[in-house]
Coordinates of C-alpha atoms in Angstrom, one line a residue:
Chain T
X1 CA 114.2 98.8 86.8
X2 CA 112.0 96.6 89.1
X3 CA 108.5 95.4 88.6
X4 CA 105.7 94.1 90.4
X5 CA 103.1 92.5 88.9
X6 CA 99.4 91.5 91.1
X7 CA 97.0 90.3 88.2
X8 CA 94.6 90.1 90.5
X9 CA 92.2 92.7 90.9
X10 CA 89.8 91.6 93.7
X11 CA 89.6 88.0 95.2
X12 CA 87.1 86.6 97.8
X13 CA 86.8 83.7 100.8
X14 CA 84.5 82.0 102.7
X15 CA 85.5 82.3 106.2
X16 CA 88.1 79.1 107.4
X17 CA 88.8 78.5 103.9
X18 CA 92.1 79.0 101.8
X19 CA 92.7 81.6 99.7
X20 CA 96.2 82.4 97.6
X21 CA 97.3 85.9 96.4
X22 CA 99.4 85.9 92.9
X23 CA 102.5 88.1 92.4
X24 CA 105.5 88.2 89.7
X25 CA 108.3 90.8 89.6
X26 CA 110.9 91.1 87.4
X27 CA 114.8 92.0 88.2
X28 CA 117.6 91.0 86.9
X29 CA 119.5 91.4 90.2
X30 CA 120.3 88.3 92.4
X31 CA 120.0 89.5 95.9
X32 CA 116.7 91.2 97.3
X33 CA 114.0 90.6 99.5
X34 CA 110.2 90.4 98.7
X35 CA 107.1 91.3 101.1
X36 CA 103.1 90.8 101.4
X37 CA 101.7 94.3 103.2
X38 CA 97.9 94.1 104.2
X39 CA 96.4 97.9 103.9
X40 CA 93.1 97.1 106.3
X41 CA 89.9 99.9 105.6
X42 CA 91.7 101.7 108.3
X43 CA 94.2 102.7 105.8
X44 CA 97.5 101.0 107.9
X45 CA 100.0 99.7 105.7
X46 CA 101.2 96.3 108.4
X47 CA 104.1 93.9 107.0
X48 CA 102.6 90.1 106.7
X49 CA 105.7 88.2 105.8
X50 CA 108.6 88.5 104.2
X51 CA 111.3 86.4 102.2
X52 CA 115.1 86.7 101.3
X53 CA 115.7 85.5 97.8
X54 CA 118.8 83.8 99.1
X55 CA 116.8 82.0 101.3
X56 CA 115.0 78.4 99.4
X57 CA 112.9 77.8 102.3
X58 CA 109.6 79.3 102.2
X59 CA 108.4 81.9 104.7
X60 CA 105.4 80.9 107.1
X61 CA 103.8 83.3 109.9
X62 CA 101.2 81.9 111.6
X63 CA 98.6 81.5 109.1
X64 CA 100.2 82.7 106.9
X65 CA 102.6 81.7 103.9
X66 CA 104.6 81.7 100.6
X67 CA 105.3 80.0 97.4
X68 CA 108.8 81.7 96.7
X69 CA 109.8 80.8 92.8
X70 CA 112.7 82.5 92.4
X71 CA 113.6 81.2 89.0
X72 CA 109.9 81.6 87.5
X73 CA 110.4 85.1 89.6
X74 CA 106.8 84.3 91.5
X75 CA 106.0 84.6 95.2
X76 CA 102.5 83.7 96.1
X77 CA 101.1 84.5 99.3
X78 CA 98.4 81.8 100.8
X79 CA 96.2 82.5 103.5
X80 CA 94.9 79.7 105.4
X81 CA 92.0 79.6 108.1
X82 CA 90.9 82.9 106.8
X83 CA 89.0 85.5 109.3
X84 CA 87.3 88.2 108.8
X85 CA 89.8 90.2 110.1
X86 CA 92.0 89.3 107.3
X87 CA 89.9 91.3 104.3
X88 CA 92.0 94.4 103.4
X89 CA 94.2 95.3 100.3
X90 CA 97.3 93.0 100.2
X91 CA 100.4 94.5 98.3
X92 CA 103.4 92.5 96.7
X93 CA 106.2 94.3 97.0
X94 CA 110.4 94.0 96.2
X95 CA 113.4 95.9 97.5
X96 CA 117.1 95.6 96.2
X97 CA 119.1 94.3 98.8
X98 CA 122.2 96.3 98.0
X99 CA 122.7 100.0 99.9
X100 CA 123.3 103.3 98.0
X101 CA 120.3 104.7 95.9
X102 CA 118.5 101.2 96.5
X103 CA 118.4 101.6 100.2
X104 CA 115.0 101.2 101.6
X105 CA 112.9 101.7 98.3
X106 CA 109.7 99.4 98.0
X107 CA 108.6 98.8 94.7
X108 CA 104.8 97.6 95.2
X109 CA 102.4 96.0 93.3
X110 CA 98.6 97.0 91.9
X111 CA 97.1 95.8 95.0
X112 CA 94.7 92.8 95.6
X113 CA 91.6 93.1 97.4
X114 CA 90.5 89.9 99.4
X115 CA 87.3 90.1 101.0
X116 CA 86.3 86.9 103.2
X117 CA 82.8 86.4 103.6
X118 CA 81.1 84.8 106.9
Chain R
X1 CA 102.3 105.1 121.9
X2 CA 102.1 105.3 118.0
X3 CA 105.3 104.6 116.6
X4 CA 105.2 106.7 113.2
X5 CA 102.9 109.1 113.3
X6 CA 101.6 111.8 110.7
X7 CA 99.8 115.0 110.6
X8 CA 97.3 116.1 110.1
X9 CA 95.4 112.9 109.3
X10 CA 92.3 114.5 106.8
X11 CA 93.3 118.1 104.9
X12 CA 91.2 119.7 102.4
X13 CA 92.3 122.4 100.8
X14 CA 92.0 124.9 97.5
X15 CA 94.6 124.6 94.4
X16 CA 97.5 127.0 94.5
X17 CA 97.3 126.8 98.3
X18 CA 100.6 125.4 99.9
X19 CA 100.2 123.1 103.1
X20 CA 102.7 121.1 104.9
X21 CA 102.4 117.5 106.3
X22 CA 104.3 116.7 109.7
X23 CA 106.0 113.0 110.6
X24 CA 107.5 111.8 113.5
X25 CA 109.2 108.7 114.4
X26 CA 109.4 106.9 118.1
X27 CA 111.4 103.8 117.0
X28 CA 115.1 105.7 117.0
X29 CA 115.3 105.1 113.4
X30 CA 117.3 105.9 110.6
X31 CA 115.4 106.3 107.6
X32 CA 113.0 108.0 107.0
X33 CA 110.2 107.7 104.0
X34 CA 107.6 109.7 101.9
X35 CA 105.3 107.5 99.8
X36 CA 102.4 108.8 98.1
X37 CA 98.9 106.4 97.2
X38 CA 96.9 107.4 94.1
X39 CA 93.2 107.1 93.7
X40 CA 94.0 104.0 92.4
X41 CA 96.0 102.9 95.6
X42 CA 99.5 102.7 93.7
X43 CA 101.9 102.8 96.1
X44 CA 105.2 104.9 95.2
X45 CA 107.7 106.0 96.6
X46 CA 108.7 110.0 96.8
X47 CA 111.4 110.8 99.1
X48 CA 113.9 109.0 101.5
X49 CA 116.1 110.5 104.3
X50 CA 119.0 108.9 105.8
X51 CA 120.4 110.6 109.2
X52 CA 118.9 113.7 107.5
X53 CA 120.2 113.5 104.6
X54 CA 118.4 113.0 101.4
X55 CA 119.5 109.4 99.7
X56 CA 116.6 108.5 97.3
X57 CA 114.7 111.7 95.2
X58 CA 112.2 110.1 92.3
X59 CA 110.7 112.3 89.7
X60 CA 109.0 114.4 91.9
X61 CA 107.9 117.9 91.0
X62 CA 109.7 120.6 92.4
X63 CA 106.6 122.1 94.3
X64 CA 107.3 119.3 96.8
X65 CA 110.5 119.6 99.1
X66 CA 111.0 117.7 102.3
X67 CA 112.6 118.6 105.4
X68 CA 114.5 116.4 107.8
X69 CA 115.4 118.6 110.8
X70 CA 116.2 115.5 112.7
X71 CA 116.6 111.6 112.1
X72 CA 112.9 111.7 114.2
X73 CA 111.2 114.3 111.8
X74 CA 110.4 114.5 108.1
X75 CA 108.0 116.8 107.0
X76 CA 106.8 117.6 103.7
X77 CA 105.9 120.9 102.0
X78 CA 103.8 121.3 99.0
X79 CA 103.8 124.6 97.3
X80 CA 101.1 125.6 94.4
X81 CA 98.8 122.5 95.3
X82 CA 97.2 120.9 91.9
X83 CA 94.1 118.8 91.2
X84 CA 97.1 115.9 90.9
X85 CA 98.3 115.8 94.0
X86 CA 95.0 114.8 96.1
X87 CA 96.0 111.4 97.4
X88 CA 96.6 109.6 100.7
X89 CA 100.9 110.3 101.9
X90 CA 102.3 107.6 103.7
X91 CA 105.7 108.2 105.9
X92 CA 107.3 105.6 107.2
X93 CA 110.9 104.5 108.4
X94 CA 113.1 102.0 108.9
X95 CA 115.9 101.2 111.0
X96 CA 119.7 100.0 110.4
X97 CA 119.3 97.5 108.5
X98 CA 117.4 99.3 106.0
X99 CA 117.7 96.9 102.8
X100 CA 115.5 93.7 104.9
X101 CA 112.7 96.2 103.9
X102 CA 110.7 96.3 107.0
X103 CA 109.4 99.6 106.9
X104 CA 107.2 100.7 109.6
X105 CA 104.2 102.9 108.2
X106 CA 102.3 105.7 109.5
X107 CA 98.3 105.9 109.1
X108 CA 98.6 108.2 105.9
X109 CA 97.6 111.9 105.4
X110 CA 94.6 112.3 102.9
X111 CA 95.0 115.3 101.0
X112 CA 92.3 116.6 99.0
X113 CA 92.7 119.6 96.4
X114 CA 89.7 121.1 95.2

């Protein structure tokens, strides 16, 4: 079975400053993808990024970005420029990129929540 | 036009009541998701419907049962309501390509059993 791991309870940012979110997982499959979802107070669950474990380059959206490890099993997500707009929960999560009973199913992490200050 | 949408939004009901909790997708998708969010936000995953047809069934306890009358539609009934199942239900769905894991979410359902 799959695991996510946030050990990060609760982190917090000055506004325009840098902030990176920790996650492990553990699998001992080969091929799957891995995700950052932001759950705002308005209780939306919205994808940030996402990564193919085949793929070594790092993703990057706009502000944000990840530190994909594969062989340490770690993908860090790092928030630069942050607004206020980005506090919310951020969840880690992994999905098996092979069909049958693996199809669609997220397995998430704890949760972090970010606050950034003004 | 919201794309997955779910409801009702707030219910609050009495335990051994049974209530039902209504999704609909716009995005002509596939699959189709029940995950449930504890008090302590854990996210998990319940349910999962593919072209109506039920594909992914975790230990969940009988006294829920979704229905999937259409690829657009998956509702989900809760019989015999307990203390345990207060938490916020999240549908989503996804389209072919299931497996890049995009899942698009709706706003939740709280439920609250008193």
């Amino acid at each position: 079975a799959q695991t996510v791991t946030q050990s990060q309870p609760e982190m917090s940012v000055q506004e325009a400053e840098t902030v990176t979110l920790s996650c492990t997982y553990d699998t001992s499959e080969s091929n799957y993808y891995l995700f950052w979802y932001k759950q705002p107070p308005s209780r939306q669950m919205i994808l940030v990024i996402r990564q193919e474990a085949y793929k070594q380059q790092n993703a990057t959206e706009n502000r944000f970005s990840v530190n994909f490890q594969k062989a340490a099993k770690s993908f860090s997500l790092k928030i630069s420029d942050s607004q206020l707009g980005d506090t919310a929960m951020y969840f880690c999560a992994f999905t098996l990129s092979l069909g049958g009973t693996s199809y669609g199913k997220l397995t998430f992490g704890q949760g972090t929540i970010l606050t950034v200050h003004p | 036009d919201t794309a997955v949408s779910q409801t009702p939004k707030y219910l609050v009901t009495q335990m051994g009541n049974d209530k039902s909790i209504k999704c609909e997708q716009n995005l002509g998708h596939d699959t189709m998701y029940w995950y449930k969010q504890d008090s302590k936000k854990f996210l998990k995953i319940m349910f999962s419907y593919n072209n109506k047809e039920l594909i992914i069934n975790e230990t969940v306890p009988n006294r829920f049962s979704p229905k999937s009358p259409d690829k657009a539609h998956l509702n989900l009934h809760i019989n015999s309501l307990e203390l345990g199942d207060s938490a916020v239900y999240f549908c989503a769905s996804s389209g072919q390509h299931a497996n890049t894991g995009e899942l698009f979410f709706g706003e939740g359902s709280r439920l609250t059993v008193l």
